[in-house]
mmCIF file of C-alpha atoms in Angstrom:
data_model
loop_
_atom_site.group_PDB
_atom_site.id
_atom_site.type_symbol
_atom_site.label_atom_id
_atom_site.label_comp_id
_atom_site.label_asym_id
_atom_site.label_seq_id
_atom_site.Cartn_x
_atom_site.Cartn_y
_atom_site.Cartn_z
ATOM 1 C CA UNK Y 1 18.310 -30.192 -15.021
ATOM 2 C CA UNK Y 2 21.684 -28.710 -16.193
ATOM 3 C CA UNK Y 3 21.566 -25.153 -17.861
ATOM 4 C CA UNK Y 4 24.090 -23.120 -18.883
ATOM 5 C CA UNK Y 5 24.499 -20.036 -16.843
ATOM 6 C CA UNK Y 6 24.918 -17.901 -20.054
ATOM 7 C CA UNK Y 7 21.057 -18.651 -20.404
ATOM 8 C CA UNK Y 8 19.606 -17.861 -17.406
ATOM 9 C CA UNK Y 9 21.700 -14.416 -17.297
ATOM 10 C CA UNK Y 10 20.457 -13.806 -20.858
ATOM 11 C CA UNK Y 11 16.933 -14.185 -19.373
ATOM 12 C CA UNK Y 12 17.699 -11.682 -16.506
ATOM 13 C CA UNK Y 13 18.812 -9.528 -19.043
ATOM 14 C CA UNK Y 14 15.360 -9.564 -20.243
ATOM 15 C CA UNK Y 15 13.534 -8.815 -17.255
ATOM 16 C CA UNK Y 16 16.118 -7.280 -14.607
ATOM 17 C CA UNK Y 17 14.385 -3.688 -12.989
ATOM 18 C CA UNK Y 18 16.660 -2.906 -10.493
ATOM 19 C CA UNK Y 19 20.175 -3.415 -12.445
ATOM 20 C CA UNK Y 20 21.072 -2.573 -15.807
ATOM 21 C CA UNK Y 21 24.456 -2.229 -17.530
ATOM 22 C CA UNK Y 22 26.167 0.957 -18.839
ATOM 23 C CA UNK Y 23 26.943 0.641 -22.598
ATOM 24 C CA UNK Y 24 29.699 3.526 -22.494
ATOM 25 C CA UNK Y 25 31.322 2.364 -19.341
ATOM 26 C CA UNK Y 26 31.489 -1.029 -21.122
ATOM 27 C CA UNK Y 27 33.560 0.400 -23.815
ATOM 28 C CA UNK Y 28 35.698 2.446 -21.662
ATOM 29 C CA UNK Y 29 36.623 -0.563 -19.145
ATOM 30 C CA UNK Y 30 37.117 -2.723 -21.887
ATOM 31 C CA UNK Y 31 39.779 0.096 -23.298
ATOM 32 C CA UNK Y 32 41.550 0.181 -19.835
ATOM 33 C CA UNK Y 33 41.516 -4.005 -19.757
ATOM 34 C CA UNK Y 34 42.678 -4.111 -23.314
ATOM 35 C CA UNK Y 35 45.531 -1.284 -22.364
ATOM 36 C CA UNK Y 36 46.594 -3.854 -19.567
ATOM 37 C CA UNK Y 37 46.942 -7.454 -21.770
ATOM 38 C CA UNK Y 38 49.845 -5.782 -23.276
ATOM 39 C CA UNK Y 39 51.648 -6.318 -20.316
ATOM 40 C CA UNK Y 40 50.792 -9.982 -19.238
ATOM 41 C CA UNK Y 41 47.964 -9.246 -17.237
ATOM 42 C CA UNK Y 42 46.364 -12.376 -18.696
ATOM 43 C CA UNK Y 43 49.245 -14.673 -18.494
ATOM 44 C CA UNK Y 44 48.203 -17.811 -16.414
ATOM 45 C CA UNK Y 45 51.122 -17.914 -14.823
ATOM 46 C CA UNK Y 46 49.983 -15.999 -12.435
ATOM 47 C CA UNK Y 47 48.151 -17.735 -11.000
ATOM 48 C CA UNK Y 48 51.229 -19.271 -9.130
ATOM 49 C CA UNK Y 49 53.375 -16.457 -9.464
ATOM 50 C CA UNK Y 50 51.195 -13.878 -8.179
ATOM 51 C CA UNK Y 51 49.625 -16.076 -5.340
ATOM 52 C CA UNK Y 52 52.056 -18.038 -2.784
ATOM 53 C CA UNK Y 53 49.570 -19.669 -0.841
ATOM 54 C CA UNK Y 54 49.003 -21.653 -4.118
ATOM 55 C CA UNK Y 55 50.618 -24.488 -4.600
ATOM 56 C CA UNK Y 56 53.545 -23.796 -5.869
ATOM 57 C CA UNK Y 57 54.683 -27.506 -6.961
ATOM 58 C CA UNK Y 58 52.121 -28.692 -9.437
ATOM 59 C CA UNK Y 59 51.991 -32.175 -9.627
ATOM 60 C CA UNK Y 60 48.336 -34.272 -10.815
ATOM 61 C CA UNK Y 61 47.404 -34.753 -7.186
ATOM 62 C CA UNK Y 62 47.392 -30.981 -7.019
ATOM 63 C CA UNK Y 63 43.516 -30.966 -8.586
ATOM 64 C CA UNK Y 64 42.329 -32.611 -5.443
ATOM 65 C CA UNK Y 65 43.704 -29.247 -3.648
ATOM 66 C CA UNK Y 66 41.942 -27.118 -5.762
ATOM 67 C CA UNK Y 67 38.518 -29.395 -5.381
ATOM 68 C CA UNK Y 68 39.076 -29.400 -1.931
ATOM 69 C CA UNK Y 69 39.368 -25.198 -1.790
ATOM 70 C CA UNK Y 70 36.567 -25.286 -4.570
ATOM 71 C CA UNK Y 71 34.193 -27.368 -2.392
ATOM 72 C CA UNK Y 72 34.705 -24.750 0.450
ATOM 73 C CA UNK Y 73 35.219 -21.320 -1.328
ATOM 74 C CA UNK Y 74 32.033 -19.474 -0.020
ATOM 75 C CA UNK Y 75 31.106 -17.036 2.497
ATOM 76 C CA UNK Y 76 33.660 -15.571 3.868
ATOM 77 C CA UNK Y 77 32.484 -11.931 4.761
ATOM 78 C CA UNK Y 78 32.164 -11.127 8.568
ATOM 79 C CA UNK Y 79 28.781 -11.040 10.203
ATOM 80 C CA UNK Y 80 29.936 -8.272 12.741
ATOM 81 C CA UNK Y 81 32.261 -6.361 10.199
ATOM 82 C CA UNK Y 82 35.054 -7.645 12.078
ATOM 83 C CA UNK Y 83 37.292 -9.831 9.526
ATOM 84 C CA UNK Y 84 38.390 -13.629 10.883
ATOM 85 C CA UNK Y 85 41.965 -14.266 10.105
ATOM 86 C CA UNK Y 86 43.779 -17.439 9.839
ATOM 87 C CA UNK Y 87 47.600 -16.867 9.299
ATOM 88 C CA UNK Y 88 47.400 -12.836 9.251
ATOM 89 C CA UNK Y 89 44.947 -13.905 5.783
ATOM 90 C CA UNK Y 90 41.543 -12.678 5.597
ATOM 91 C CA UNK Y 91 38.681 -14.111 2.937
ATOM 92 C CA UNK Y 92 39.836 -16.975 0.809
ATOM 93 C CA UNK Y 93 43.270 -16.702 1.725
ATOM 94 C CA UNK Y 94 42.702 -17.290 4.863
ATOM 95 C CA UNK Y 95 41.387 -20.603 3.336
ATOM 96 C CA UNK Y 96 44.339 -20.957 1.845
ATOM 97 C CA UNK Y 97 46.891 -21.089 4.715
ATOM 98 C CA UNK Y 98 44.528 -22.950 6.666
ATOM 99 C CA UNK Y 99 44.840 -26.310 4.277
ATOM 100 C CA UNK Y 100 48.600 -24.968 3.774
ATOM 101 C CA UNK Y 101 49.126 -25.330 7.577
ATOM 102 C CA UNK Y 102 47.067 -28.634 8.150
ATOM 103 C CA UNK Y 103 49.806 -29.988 5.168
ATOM 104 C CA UNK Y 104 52.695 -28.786 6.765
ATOM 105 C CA UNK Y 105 51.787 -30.555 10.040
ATOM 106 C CA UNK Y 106 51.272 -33.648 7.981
ATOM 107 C CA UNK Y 107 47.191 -34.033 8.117
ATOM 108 C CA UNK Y 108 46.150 -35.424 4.440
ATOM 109 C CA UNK Y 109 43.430 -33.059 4.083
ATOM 110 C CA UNK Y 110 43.506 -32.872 0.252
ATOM 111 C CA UNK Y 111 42.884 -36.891 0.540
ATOM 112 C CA UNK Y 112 39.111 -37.437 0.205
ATOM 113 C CA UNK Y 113 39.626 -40.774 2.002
ATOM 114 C CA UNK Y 114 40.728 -38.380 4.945
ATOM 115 C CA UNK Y 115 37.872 -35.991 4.564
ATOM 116 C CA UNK Y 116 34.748 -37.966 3.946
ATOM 117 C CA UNK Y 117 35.249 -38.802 7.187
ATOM 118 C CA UNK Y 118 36.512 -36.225 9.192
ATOM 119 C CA UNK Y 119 34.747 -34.750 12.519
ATOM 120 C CA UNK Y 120 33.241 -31.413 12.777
ATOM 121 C CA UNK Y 121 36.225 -31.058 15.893
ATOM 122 C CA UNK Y 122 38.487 -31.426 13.235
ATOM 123 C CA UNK Y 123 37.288 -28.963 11.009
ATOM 124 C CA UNK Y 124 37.124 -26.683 13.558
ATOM 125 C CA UNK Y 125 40.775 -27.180 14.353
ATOM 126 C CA UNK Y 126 41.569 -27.096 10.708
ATOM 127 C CA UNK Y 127 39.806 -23.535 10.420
ATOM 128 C CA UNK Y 128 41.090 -22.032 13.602
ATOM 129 C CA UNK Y 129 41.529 -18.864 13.246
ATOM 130 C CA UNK Y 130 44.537 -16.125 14.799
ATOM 131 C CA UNK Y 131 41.324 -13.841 16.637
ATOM 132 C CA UNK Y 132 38.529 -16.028 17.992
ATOM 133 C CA UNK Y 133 36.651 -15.157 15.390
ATOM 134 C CA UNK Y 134 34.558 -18.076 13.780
ATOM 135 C CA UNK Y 135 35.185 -19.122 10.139
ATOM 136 C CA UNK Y 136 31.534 -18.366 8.692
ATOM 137 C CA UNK Y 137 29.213 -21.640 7.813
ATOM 138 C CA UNK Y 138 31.493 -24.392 9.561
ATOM 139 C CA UNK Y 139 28.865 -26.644 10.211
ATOM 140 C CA UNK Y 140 28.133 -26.628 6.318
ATOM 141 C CA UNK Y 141 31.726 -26.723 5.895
ATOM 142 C CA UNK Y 142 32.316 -29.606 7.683
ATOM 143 C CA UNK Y 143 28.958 -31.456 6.151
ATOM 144 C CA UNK Y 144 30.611 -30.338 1.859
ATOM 145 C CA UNK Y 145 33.628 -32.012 3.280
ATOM 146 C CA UNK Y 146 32.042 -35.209 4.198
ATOM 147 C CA UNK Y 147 29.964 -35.705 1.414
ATOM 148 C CA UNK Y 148 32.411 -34.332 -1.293
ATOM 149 C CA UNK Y 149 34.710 -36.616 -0.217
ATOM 150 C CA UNK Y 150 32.371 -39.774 -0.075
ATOM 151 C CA UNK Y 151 31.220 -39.290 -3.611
ATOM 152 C CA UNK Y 152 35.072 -39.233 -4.996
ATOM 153 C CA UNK Y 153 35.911 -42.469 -3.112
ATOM 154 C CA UNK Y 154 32.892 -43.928 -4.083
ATOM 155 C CA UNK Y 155 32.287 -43.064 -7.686
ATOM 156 C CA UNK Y 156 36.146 -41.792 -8.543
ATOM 157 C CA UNK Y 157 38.518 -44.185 -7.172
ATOM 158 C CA UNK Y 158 39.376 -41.182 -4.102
ATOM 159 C CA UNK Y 159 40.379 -38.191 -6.695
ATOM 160 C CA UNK Y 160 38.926 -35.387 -8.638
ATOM 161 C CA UNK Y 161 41.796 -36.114 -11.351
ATOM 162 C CA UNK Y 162 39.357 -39.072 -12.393
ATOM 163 C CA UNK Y 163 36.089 -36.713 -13.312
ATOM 164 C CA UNK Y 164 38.480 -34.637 -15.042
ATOM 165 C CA UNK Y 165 39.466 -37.608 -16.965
ATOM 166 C CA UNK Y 166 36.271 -38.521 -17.637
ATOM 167 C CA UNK Y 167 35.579 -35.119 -18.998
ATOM 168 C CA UNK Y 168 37.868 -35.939 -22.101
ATOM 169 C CA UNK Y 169 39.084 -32.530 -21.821
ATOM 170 C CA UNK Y 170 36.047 -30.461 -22.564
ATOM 171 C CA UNK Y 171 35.018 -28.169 -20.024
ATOM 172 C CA UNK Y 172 31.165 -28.058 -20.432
ATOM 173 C CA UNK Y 173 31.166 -32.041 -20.020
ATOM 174 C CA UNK Y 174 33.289 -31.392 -16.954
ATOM 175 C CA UNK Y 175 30.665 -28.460 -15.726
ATOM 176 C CA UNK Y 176 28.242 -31.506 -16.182
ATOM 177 C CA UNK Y 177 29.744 -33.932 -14.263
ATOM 178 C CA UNK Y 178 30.371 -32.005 -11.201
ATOM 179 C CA UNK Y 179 26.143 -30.686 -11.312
ATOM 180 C CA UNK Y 180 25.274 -34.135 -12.033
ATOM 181 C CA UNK Y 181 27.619 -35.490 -9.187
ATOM 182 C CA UNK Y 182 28.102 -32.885 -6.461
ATOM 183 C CA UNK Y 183 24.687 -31.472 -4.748
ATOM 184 C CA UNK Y 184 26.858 -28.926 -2.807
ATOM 185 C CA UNK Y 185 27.508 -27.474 -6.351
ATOM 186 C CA UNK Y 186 23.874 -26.793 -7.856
ATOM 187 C CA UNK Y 187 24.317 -23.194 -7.499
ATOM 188 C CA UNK Y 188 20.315 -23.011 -8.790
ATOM 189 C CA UNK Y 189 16.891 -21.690 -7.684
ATOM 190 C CA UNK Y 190 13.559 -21.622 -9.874
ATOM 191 C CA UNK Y 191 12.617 -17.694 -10.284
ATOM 192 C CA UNK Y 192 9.451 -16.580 -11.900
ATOM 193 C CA UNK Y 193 8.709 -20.235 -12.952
ATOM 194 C CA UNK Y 194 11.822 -20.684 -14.677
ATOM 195 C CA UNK Y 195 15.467 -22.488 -13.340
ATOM 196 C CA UNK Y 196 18.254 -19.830 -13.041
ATOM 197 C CA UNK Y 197 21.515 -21.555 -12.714
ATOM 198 C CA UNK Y 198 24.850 -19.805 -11.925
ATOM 199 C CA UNK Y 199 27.094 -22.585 -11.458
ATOM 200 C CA UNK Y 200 29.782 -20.463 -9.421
ATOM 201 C CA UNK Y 201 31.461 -22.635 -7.600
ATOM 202 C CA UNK Y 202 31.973 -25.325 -10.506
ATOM 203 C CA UNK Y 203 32.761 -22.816 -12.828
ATOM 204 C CA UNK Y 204 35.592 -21.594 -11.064
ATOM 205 C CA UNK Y 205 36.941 -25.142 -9.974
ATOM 206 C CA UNK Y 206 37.317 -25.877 -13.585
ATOM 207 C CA UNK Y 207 38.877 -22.448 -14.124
ATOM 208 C CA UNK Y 208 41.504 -22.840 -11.201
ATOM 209 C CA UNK Y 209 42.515 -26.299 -12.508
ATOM 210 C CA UNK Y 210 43.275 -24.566 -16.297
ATOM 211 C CA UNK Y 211 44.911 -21.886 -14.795
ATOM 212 C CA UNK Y 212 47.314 -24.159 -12.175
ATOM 213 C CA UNK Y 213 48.444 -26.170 -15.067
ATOM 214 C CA UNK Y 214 48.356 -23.763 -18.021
ATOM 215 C CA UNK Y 215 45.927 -25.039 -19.784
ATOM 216 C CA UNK Y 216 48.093 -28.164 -20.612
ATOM 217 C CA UNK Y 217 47.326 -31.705 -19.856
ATOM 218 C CA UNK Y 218 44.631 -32.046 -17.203
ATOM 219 C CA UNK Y 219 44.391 -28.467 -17.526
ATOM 220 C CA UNK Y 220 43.702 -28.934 -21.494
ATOM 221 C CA UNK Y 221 40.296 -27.845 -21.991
ATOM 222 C CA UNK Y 222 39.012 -27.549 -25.799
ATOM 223 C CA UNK Y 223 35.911 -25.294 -24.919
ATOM 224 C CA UNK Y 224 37.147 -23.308 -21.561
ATOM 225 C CA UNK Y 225 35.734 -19.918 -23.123
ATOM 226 C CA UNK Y 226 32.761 -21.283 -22.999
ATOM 227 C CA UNK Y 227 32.844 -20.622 -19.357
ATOM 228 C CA UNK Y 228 31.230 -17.467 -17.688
ATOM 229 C CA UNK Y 229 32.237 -15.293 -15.328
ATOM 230 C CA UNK Y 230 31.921 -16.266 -11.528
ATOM 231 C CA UNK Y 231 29.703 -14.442 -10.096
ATOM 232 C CA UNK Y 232 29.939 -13.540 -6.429
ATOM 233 C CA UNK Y 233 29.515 -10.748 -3.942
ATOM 234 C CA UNK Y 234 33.026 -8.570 -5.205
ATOM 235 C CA UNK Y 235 32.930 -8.815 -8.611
ATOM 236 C CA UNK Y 236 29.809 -7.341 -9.037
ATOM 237 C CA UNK Y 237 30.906 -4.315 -6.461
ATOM 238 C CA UNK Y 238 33.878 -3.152 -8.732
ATOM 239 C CA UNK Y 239 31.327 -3.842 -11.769
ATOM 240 C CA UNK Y 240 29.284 -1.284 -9.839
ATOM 241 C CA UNK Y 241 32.733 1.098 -8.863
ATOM 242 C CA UNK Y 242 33.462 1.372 -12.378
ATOM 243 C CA UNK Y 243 29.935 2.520 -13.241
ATOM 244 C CA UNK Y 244 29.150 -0.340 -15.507
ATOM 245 C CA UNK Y 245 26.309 -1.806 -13.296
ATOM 246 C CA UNK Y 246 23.823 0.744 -12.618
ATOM 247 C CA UNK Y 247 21.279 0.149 -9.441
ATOM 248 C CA UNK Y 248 18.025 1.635 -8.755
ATOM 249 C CA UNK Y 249 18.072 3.464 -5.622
ATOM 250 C CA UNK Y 250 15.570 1.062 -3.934
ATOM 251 C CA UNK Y 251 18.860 -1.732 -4.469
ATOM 252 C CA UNK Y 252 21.202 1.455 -3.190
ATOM 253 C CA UNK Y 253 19.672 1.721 -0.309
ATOM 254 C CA UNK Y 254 19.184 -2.136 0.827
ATOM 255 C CA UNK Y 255 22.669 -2.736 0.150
ATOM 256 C CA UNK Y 256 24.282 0.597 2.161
ATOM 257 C CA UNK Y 257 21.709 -0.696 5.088
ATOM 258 C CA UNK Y 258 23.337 -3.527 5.289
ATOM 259 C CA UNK Y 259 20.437 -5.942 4.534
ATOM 260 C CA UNK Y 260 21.039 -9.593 4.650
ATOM 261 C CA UNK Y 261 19.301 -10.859 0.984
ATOM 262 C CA UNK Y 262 18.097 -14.242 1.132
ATOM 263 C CA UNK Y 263 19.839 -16.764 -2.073
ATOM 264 C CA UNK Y 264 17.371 -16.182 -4.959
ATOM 265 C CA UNK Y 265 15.598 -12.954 -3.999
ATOM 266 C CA UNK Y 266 15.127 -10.610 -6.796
ATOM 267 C CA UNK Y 267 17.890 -8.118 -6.011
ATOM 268 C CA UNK Y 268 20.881 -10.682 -5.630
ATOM 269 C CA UNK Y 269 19.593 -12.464 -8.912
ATOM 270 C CA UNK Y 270 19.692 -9.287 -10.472
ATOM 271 C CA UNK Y 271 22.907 -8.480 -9.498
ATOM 272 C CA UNK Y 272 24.634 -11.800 -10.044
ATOM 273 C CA UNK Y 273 22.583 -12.234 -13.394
ATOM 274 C CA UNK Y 274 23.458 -9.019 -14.946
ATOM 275 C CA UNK Y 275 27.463 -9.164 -13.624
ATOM 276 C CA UNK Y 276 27.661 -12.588 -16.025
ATOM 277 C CA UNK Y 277 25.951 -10.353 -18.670
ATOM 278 C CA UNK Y 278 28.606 -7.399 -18.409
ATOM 279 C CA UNK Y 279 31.663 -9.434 -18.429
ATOM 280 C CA UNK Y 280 30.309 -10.807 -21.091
ATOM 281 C CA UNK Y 281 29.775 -7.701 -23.053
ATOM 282 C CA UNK Y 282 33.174 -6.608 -21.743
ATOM 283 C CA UNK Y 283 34.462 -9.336 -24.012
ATOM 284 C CA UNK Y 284 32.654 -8.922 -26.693
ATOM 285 C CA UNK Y 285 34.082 -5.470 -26.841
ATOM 286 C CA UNK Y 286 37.774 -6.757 -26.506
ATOM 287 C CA UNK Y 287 37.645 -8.649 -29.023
ATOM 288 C CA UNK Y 288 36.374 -5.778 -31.458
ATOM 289 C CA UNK Y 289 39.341 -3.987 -29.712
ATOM 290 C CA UNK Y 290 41.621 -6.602 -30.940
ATOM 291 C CA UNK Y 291 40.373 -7.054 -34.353
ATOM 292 C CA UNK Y 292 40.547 -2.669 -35.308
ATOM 293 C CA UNK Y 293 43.665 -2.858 -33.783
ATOM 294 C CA UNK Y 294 45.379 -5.901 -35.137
ATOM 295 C CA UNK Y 295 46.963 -6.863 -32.490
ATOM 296 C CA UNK Y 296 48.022 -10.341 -33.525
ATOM 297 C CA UNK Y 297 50.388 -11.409 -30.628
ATOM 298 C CA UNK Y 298 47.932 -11.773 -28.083
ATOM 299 C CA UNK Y 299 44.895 -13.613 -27.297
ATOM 300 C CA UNK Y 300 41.723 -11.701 -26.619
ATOM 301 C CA UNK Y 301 41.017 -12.670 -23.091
ATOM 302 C CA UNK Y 302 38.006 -15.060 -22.086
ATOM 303 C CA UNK Y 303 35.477 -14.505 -19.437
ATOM 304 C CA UNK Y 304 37.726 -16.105 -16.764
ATOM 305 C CA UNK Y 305 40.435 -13.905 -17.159
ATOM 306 C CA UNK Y 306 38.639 -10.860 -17.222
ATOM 307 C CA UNK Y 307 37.171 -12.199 -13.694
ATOM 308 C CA UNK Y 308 40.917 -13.152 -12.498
ATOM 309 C CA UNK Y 309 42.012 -9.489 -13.854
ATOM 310 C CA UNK Y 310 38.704 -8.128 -11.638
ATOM 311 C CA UNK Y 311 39.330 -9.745 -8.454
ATOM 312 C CA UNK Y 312 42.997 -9.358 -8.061
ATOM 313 C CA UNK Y 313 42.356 -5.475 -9.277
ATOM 314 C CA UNK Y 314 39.088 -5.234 -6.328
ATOM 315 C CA UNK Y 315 42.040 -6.330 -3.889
ATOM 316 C CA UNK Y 316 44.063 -3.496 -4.904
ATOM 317 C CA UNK Y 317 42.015 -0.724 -4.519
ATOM 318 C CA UNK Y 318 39.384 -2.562 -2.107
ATOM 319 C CA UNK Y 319 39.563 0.562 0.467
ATOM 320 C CA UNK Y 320 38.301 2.964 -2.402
ATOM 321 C CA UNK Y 321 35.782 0.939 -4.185
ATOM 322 C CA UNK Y 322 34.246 -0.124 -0.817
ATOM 323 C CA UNK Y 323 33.654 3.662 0.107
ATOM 324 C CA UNK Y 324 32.278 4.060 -2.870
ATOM 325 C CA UNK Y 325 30.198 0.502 -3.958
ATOM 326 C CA UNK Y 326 28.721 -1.630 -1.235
ATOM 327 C CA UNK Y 327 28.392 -5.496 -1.894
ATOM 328 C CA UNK Y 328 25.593 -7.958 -1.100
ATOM 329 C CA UNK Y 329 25.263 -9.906 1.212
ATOM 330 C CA UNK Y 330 23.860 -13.534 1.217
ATOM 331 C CA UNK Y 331 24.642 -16.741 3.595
ATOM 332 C CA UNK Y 332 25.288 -19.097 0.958
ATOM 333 C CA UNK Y 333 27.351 -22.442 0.293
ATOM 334 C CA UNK Y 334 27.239 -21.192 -3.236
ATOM 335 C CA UNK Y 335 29.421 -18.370 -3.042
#
């Protein structure tokens, strides 16, 4: 049954003991975010601007690109702590000029009719990588691939453009629609009794699709701040650098050994739960920000942004906040 990720972090909230969030760090990160919308941080332009291995052409057949990256953005850290590249790119750009080079060589691999039935050789091909160094999860890889691209052809005429269609441009009917269609999306568990739903995956495939076209036409969504934050492995580690998520030292200690958490253990809901509930606190106090300070010419930034303005500022400083904050680590399709 669907739920809204907002609720089941709100219940974590409740009964989280091994992560809380830090009220003054809140305000103070919020203070250094609101000092940076001044100067575009926000502007979803960037998306293309900032990242060449997006496409860089946007044209409607470029939503089946960013299904196809959505369907496969998960697990990318290395098991031995030796990185895989693909193109010199680690992580999910790696991902990125992997479909980039299967285009330029002419192999339709945005084309669901190509995928659903495309052999695990293939996909091994298509993820080669520059170092020997196996892509993480490419036998579940190659299995999203298939079935994502059998349910399009089958129940969307062969494109993701048609679910967003169907969505009638409201984002929560679109979050819907992919949990009600797509199994590799259910990004749930039942903890304590009760059905905690993250949604990370979908979340951020509707996100990427407003942000590649602007928010205009298939990127038009009436409700897309009703959207959460994604949450991952590195947002929640520069949530942690920045001293707004506090662990307990029992959590401290797993994560700095290096323990492998299992999807829906205690620790990683915690984490995961309570990095939706900062972000959203984060923009609660923006917009109080905004309002004191009248600042009338810009928009106070949604949830998605402030994750956009999170990961691309982890990248930046990822040698510091990685001496500093460790991140967890769970062999998932969900994230």
């Amino acid at each position: 049954m669907f739920k809204h990720p907002r609720e089941s972090a709100e219940l974590i909230s409740i009964i989280a003991e091994h992560v809380s969030i830090d009220p003054d760090s809140i305000k103070k990160f919020a203070r250094k975010i609101f000092e940076s919308n001044v100067i575009n941080e926000f502007d979803l332009r960037r998306w293309r601007s900032d990242n060449p291995l997006h496409p860089q052409t946007i044209t409607e057949h470029t939503a089946d690109w960013i299904f196809l990256i959505d369907s496969l953005n998960f697990s990318f850290w290395p098991d031995s702590g030796h990185e895989f590249t693909i193109g010199g790119e680690i992580g999910y750009w790696a991902l990125c000029f992997a479909i980039k080079r299967a285009l330029t060589q002419n192999i339709p691999i945005t084309d669901p009719k190509f995928y659903c039935k495309i052999t695990l050789e293939q996909v091994k091909n298509l993820f080669r990588t520059d170092n020997q160094r196996e892509i993480p999860m490419i036998n579940e890889r190659f299995s999203i691939l298939r079935e994502n691209g059998k349910i399009l052809v089958e129940n969307f005429q062969g494109s993701f453009v048609n679910c967003i269609r169907q969505s009638q441009s409201n984002a929560i009917t679109l979050l819907k629609l992919i949990y009600d269609n797509f199994p590799s999306f259910r990004d749930e568990f039942c903890y304590r009794s009760v059905q905690v739903t993250f949604l990370k995956r979908a979340q951020i495939l509707i996100a990427d699709i407003w942000a590649c076209y602007e928010g205009h036409g298939l990127g038009f969504f009436n409700d897309i701040d009703q959207l959460t934050m994604f949450a991952d492995y590195r947002i929640p580690q520069i949530l942690h650098y920045f001293d707004i998520l506090k662990y307990s030292p029992e959590l401290t200690d797993s994560l700095w050994a290096n323990n492998l958490l299992n999807y829906g253990d205690q620790y990683e809901i915690e984490i995961r739960g309570q990095s939706i509930n900062a972000i959203e606190k984060i923009r609660l106090e923006l917009r109080r920000l905004f309002e004191r300070e009248s600042i009338g010419k810009f928009s106070v930034p949604n949830s998605i942004q402030i994750d956009f303005y999170l990961w691309s500022l982890r990248r930046s400083i990822s040698d510091l906040i990685d001496l500093k904050s460790p991140y967890h680590k769970v062999r998932s399709i969900y994230y």
